[in-house]
XYZ file of C-alpha atoms in Angstrom:
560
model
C 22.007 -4.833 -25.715
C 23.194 -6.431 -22.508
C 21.465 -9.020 -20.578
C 21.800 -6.616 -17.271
C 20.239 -4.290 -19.094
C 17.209 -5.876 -19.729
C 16.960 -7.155 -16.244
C 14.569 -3.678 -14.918
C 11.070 -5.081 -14.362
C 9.170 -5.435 -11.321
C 6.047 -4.612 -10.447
C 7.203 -3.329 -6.773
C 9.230 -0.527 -8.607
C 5.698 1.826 -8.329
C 5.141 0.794 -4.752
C 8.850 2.059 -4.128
C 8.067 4.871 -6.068
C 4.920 6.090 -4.272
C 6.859 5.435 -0.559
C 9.299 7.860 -2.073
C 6.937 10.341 -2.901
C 3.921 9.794 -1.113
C 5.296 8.360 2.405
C 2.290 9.094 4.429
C -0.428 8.473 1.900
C -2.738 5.985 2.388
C -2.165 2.746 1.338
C -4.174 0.467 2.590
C -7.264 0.239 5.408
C -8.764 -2.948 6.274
C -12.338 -3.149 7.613
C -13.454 -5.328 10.496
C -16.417 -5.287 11.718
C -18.695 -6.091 14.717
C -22.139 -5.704 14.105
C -22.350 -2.295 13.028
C -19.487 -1.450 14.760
C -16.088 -0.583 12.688
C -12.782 -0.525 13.201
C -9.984 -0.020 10.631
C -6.342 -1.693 10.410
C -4.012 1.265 7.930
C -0.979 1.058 6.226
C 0.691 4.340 4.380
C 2.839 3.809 1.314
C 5.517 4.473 3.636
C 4.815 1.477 5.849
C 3.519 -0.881 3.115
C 7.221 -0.570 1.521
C 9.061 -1.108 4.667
C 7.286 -3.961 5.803
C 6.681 -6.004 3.083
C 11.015 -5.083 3.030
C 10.825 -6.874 6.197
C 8.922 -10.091 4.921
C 10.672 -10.580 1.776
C 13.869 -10.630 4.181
C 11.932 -13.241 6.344
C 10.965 -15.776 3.590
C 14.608 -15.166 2.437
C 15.643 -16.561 5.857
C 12.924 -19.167 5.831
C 14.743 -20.854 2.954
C 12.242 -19.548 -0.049
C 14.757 -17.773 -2.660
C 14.061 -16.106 -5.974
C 12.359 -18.244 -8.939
C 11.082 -20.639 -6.479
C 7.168 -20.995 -6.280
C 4.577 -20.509 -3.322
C 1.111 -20.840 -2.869
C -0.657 -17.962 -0.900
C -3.878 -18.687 0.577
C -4.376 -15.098 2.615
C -7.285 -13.522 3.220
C -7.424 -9.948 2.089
C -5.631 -8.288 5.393
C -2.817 -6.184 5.857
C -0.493 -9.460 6.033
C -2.153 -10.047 2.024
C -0.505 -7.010 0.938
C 3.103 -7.354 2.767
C 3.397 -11.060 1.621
C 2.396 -10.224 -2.185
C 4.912 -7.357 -2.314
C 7.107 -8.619 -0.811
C 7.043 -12.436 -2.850
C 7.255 -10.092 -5.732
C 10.257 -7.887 -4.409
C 12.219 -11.404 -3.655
C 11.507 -12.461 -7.308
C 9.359 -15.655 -5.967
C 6.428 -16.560 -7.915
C 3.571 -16.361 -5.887
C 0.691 -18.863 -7.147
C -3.091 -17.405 -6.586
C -6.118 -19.556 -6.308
C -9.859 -18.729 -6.223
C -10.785 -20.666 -2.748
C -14.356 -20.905 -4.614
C -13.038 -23.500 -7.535
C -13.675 -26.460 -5.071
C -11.069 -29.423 -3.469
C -10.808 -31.632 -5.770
C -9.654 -28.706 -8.387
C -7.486 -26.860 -5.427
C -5.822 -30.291 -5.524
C -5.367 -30.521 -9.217
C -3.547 -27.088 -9.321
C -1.401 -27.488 -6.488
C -0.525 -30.523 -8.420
C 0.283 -28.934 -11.769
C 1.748 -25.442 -10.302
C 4.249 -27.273 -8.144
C 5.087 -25.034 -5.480
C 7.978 -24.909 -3.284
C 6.221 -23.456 -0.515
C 2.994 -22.707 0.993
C 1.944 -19.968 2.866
C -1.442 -19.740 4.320
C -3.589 -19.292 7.243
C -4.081 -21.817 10.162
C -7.109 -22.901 8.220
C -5.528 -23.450 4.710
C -2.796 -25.522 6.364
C -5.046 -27.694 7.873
C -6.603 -28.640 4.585
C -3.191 -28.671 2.976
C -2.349 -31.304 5.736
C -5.348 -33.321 5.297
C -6.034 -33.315 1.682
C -2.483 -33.396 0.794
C -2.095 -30.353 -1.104
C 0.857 -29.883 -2.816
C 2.836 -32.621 -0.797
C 5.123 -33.692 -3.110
C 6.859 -30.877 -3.808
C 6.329 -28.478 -0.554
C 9.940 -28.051 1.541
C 8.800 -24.905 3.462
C 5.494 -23.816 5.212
C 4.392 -20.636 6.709
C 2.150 -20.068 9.260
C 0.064 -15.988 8.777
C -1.490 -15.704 12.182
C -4.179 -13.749 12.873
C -1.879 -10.659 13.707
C -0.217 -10.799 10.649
C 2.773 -12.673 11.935
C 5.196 -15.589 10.148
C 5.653 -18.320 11.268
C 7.985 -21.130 10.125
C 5.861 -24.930 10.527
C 7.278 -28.482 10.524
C 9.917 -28.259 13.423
C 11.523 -24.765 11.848
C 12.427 -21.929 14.194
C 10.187 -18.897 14.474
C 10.696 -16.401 11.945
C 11.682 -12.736 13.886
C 8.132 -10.910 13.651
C 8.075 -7.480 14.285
C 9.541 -5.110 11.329
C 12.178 -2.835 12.778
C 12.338 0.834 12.281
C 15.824 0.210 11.294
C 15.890 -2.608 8.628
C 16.913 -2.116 5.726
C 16.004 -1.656 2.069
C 15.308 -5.319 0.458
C 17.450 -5.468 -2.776
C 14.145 -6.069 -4.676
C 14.983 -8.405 -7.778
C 14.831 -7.217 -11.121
C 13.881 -9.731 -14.062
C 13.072 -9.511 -17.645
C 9.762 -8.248 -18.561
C 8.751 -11.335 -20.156
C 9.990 -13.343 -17.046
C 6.966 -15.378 -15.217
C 6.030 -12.909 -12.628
C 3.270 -15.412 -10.939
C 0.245 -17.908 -11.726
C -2.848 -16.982 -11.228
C -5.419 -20.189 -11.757
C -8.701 -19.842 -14.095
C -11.816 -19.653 -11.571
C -12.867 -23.503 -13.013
C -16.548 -22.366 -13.633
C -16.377 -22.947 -17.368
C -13.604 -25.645 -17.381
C -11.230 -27.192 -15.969
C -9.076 -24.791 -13.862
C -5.410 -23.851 -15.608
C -2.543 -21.639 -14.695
C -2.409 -18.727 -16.264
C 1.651 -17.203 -16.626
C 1.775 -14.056 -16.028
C 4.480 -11.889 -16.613
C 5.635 -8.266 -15.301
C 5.299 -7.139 -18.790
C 1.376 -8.073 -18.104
C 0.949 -6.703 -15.089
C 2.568 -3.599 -16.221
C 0.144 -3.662 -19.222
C -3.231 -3.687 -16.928
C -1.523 -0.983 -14.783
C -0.841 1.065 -17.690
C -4.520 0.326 -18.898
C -5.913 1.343 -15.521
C -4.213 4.857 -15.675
C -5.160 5.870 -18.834
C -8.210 3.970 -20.373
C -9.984 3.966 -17.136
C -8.099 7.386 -15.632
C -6.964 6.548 -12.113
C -5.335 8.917 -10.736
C -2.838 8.961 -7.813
C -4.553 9.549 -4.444
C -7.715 7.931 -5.247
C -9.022 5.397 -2.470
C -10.813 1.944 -3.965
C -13.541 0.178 -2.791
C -11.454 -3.298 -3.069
C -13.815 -6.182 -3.143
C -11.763 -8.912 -5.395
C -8.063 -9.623 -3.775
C -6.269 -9.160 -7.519
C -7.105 -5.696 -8.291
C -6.863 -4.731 -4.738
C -3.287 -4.992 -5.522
C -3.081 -2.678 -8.276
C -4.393 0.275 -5.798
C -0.605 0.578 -4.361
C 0.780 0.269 -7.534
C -1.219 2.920 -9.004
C -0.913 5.065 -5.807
C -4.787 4.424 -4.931
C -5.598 3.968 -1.300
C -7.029 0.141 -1.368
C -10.330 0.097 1.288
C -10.896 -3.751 1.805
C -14.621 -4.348 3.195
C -15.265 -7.152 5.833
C -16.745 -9.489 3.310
C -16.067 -13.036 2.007
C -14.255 -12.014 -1.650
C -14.827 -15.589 -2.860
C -18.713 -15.481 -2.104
C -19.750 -11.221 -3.157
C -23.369 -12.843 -3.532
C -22.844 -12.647 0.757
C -21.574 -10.096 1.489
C -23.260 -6.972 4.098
C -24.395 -3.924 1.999
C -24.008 -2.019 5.129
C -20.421 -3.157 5.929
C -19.435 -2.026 2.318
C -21.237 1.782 2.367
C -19.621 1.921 5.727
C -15.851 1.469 4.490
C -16.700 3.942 1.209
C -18.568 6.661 3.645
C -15.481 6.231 6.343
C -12.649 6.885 3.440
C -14.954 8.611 0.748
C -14.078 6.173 -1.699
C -13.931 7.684 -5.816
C -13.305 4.056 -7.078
C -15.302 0.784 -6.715
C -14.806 -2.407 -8.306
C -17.544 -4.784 -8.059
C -18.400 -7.950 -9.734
C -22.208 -8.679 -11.569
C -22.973 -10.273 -8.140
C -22.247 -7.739 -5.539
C -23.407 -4.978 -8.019
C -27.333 -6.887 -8.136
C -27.195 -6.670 -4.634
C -25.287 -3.634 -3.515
C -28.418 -2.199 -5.884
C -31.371 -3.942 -4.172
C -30.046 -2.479 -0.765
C -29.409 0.838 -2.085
C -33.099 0.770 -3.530
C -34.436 -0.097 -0.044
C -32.713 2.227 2.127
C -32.670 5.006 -0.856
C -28.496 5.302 0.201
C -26.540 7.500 -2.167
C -22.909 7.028 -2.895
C -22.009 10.407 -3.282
C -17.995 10.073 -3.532
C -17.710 7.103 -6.143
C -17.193 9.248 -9.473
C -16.621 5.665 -10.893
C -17.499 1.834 -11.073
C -15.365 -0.949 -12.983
C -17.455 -4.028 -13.243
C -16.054 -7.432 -14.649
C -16.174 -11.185 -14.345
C -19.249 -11.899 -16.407
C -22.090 -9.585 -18.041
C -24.210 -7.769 -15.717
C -27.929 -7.148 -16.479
C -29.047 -3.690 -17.622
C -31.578 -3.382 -15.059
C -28.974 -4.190 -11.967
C -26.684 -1.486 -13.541
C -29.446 0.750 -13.353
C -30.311 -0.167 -9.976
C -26.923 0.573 -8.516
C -26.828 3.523 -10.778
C -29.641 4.785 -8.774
C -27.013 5.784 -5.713
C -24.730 6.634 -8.210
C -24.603 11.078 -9.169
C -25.826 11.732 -12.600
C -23.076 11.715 -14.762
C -21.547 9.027 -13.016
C -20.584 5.667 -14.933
C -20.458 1.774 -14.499
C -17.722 0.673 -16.752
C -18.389 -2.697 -17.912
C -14.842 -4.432 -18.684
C -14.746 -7.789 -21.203
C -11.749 -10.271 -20.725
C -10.475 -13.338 -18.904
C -7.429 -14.254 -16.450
C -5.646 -14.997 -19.955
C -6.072 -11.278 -20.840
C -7.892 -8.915 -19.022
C -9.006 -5.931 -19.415
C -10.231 -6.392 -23.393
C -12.733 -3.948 -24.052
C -14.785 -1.860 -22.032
C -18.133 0.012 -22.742
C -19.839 2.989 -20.383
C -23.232 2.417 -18.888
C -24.866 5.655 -20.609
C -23.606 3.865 -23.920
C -25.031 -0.117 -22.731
C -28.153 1.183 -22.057
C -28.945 2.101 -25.348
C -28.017 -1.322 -26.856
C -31.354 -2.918 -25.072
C -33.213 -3.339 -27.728
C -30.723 -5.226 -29.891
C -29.450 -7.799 -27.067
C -33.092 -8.332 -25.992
C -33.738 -9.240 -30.188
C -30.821 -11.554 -29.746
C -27.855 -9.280 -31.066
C -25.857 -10.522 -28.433
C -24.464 -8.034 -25.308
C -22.369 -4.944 -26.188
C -18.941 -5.056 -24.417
C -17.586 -2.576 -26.087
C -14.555 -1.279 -28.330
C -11.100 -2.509 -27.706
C -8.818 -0.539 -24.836
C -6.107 1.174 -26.073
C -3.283 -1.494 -27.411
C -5.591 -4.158 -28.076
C -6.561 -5.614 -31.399
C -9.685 -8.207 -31.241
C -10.850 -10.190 -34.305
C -12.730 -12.889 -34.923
C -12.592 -15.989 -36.963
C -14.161 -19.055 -37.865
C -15.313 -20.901 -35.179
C -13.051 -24.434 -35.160
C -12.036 -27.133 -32.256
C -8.600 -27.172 -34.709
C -5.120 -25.990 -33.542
C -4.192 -22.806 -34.692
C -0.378 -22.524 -35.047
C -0.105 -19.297 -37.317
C -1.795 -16.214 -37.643
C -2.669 -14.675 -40.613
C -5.212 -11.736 -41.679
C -7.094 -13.878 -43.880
C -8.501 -15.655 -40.714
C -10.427 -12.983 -40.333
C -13.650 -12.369 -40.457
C -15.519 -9.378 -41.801
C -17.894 -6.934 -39.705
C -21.210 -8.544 -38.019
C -20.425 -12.092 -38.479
C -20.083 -14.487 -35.883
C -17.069 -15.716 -35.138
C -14.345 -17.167 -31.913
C -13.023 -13.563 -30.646
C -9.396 -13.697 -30.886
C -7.226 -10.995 -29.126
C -3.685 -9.722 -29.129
C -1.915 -6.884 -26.730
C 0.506 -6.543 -24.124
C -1.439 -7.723 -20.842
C -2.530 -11.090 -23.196
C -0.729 -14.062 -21.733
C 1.517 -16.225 -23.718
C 0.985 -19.648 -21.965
C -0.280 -21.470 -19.707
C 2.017 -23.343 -16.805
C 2.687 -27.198 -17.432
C -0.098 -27.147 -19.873
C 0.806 -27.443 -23.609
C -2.111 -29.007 -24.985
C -4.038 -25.907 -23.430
C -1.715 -23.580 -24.789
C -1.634 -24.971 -28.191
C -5.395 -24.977 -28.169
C -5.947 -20.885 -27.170
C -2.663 -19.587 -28.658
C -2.326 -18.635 -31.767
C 1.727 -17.724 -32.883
C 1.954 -14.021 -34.033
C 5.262 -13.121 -35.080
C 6.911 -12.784 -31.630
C 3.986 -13.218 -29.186
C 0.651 -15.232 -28.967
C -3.048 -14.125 -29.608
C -4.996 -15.597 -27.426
C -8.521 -17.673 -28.395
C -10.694 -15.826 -25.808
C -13.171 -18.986 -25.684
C -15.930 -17.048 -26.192
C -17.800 -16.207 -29.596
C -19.197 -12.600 -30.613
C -18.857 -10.418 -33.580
C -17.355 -7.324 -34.700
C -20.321 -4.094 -35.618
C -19.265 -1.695 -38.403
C -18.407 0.961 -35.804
C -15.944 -1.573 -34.312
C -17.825 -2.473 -31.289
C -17.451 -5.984 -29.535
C -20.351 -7.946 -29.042
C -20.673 -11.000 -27.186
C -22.881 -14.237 -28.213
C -21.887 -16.601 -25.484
C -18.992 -18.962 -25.086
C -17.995 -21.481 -27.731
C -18.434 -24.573 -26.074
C -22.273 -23.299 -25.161
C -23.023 -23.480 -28.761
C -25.644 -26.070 -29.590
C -24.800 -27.299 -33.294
C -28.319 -29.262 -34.017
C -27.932 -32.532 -36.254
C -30.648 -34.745 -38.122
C -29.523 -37.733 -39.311
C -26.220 -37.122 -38.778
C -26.298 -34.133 -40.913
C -25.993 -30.730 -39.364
C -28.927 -28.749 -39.090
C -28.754 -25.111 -37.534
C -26.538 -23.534 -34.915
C -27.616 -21.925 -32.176
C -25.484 -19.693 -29.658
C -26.691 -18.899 -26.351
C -26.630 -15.806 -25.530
C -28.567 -14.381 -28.401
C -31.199 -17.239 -27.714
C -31.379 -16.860 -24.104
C -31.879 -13.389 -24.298
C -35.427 -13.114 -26.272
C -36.813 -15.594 -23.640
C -35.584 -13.492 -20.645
C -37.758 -10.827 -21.973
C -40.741 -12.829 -20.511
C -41.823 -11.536 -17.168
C -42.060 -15.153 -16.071
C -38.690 -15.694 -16.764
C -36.102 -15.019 -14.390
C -33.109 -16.648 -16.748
C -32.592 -19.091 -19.224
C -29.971 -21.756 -20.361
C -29.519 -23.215 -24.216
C -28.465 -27.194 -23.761
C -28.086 -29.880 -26.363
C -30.127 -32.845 -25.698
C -29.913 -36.221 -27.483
C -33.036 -37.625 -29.159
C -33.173 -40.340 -31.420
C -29.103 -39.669 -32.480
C -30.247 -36.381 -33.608
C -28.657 -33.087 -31.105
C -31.580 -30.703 -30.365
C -31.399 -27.587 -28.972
C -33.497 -27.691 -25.220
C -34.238 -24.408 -23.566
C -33.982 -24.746 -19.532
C -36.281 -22.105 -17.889
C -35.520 -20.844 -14.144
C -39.052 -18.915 -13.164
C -39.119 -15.552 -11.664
C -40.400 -16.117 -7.778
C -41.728 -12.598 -7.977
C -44.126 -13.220 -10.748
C -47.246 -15.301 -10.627
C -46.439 -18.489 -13.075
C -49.546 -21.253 -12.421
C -50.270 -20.808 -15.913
C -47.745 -23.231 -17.013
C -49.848 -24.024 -20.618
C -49.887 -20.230 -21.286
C -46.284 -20.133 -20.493
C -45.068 -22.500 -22.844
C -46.972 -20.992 -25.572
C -45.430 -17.473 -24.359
C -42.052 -19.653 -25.096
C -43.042 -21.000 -28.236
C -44.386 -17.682 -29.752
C -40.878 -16.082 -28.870
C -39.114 -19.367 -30.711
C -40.818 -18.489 -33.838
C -40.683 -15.024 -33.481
C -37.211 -14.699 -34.410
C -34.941 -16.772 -37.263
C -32.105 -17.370 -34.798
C -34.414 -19.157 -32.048
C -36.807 -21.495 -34.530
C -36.261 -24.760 -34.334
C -36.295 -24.506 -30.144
C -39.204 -26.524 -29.681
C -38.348 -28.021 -26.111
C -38.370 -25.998 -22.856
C -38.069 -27.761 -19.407
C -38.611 -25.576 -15.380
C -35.947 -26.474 -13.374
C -36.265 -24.817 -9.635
C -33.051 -23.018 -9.289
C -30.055 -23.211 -11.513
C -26.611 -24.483 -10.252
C -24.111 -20.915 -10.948
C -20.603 -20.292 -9.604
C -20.453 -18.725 -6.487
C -18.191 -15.580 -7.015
C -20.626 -14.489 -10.001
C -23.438 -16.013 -9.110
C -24.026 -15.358 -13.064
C -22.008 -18.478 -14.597
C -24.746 -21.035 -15.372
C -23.018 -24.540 -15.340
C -24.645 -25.470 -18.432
C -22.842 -28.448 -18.405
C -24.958 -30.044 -15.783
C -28.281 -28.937 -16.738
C -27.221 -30.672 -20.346
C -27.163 -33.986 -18.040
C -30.365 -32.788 -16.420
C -32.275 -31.908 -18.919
C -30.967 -35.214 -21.062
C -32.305 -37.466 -17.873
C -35.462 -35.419 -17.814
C -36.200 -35.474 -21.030
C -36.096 -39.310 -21.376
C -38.879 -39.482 -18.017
């Protein structure tokens, strides 16, 4: 087989597609609004394709050519879309941060992505100017002004601004499948923030997965409240409705603004993290709104509670599902499981059988192995482990990245060699039921491995812990740490009250706590439970618990 011939993929290819056949479709509709006032910014399929043509001309003639790399710090607007289709038509690697990871970690990635260029609003160049983002490698900077315009900075001339009727097709780029189609940075809220390659092989993968595991059909129109999967609405010929809302802080955002955009546009699709879902819910609940066009909700990031999903699924029609989706930005989506199905696993996650998240999408395999801080440089079958034991999840498919960018320590950590690709070491620990369903027990570094005398004692994993304690009334959530005591580690169990529930009794409490411990095998041996008044999360999920710095807390605590 040729070389040319294997040169075919990119992602633009079913934006061109739906311009051909669905010109005056809707694409796109951004929301702004004005107290409860709305107004609506559209783009058709037709006009998507033709001016993100125009841009990827632009940064052509700004100096940014294919396989160079360039930072895009864009609100979700119309200018959002036309830049990422058209950094993708030119075949230049856009890199995609969550504005939520923090400066000095912003820093850090700029660092090891080393972009060519940066494109961003007035406000992201300011910080890039001041906190030196990415200044040893940036040559060109653009300017996205509030109306959506390019502008060249440091001393070039203007770029021409206003898409012509007239121009003509872009030659989009065509690469290899495998080819690094962008970098899109791990969040940082359980680690250190790394680059995750992806390639249009990947992307092609989750589109594929979004068609038929999760049936999305052409002429749908999204509820887009997370910039990434906004994306996939062109490319799956889904309208994309993006709310007025702050995508890096959901926990914020206006209920009303968001049942506004879905009533306007009678959205089918919604895809909401934990977060937003909790309080989407509690402002359905008080209003008694009904969302009677979604037919369907895709929820992912991190595990949302039972009782939120029934909440939301309040406004939902009966019959209607919340599709909870398990992965990572290494490989996402995993597994999946419907609401009707979650809700009867209660029982066993509030007994500590960890939380269902379902069997493996089509294409995927998931197994799970020993749990090990060791590199991994072959796979082989007898790694794995048999049916309810619990293990490091380990996952191979086509949307699984292969590496991570300028990080080989990482990669040699989470890959695992597999013929001619990589599984990927999810990070996370869960086991396999007989039925082949995926349940997860926590992440592996949240593991608390207690020690006497040097010797190891039990292990502990935190999900299935944490969960019998949230089943007190008095408990809002709950956070396994490892505390040192007399060179011995000791599982600690931090306690965040429920404001809503009267908790003076603080004696009865703790016995409450301690009954539960010795309730179950799996919790005995937690003998140490500390309040603290409001646990530090990540913002985007406000579900993340940094259990890293309650460990320090609770260590510090412990000693007073």
């Amino acid at each position: 087989m040729s070389e040319s011939s294997l040169l075919n993929a990119n992602l633009c290819r079913h934006l061109q597609d739906a311009a051909e056949h669905s010109t005056d479709l809707l694409a796109v509709a951004v929301q702004h609004a004005k107290g409860q006032h709305y107004s609506y910014e559209e783009l058709t399929f037709g006009q998507l394709h033709q001016q993100s043509d125009h841009m990827a001309f632009q940064l052509n003639q700004a100096g940014i050519q294919k396989g160079m790399k360039a930072v895009l710090m864009v609100t979700p607007s119309i200018a959002f879309f036309n830049l990422t289709f058209a950094l993708f038509k030119a075949g230049i690697v856009p890199i995609l941060v969550d504005p939520g990871m923090g400066i000095k970690n912003l820093k850090q990635c700029f660092a090891e992505a080393k972009p060519d260029a940066f494109i961003g609003i007035p406000k992201a160049h300011i910080a890039r100017r001041v906190l030196g983002w990415g200044k040893e490698t940036v040559k060109h900077c653009i300017n996205v002004g509030g109306n959506g315009l390019l502008q060249a900075l440091a001393g070039c001339k203007t770029l021409p601004s206003t898409p012509s009727a007239t121009t003509k097709p872009y030659p989009m780029v065509k690469l290899a499948e495998d080819d690094m189609a962008a970098i899109l940075f791990t969040s940082g809220s359980t680690g250190t923030p790394k680059g995750v390659v992806y390639s249009h092989k990947m992307f092609e993968a989750q589109i594929s997965a979004l068609k038929q595991d999760y049936g999305i059909q052409v002429g749908e129109r999204d509820l887009a409240t997370f910039p990434l999967f906004s994306l996939f609405g062109p490319a799956l010929g889904m309208a994309s409705i993006v709310p007025d809302m702050d995508a890096s802080k959901p926990i914020k955002a206006n209920p009303q603004h968001l049942f506004a955009a879905i009533e306007q546009y009678q959205c089918s699709n919604m895809f909401v993290n934990p977060a937003l879902l909790e309080r989407l819910g509690a402002a359905g609940e008080q209003t008694q709104h009904k969302l009677t066009s979604i037919n369907r909700v895709i929820s992912a990031g991190a595990p949302a509670t039972i009782s939120s999903i029934k909440c939301f699924s309040n406004m939902l029609h009966p019959g209607v599902e919340v599709l909870n989706s398990y992965g990572a930005t290494e490989s996402l989506p995993i597994s999946k499981i419907q609401s009707s199905q979650l809700f009867t696993t209660t029982d066993t996650t509030d007994t500590g059988g960890g939380i269902c998240v379902g069997h493996a999408i089509e294409g995927v395999e998931i197994a799970i192995i020993d749990i090990t801080e060791s590199v991994i440089e072959l796979w082989d079958d007898s790694l794995t482990l048999p049916a309810n034991h619990i293990g490091e999840i380990v996952v191979k498919g086509p949307m699984v990245s292969q590496q991570y960018y300028q990080r080989d320590s990482a990669t040699a950590a989470a890959k695992i060699a597999d013929n001619k690709v990589m599984r990927h070491r999810m990070g996370d620990v869960g086991y396999l039921d007989e039925q082949g369903l995926l349940w997860m027990c926590g992440r592996k570094a949240h593991r608390v491995d207690a020690t006497q005398q040097g010797e190891f004692l039990k292990r502990y994993f935190s999900i299935p812990c944490e969960r019998v304690f949230n089943t007190l009334p008095e408990v809002k959530r709950s956070a396994l740490v490892a505390i040192n005591i007399n060179n011995n580690v000791v599982p600690l169990l931090c306690v965040e009250l429920n404001q809503s529930v009267n908790c003076s009794n603080s004696k009865a409490l703790y016995k409450a706590l301690n009954d539960i411990a010795e309730q179950y095998e799996h919790t005995k041996g937690i003998e140490r439970f500390l309040i603290h008044p409001k646990f530090p999360v990540d913002v985007r999920h406000n579900a993340k618990i940094f259990r890293e710095k309650l460990a320090v807390w609770a260590q510090v605590k412990w000693k007073e």
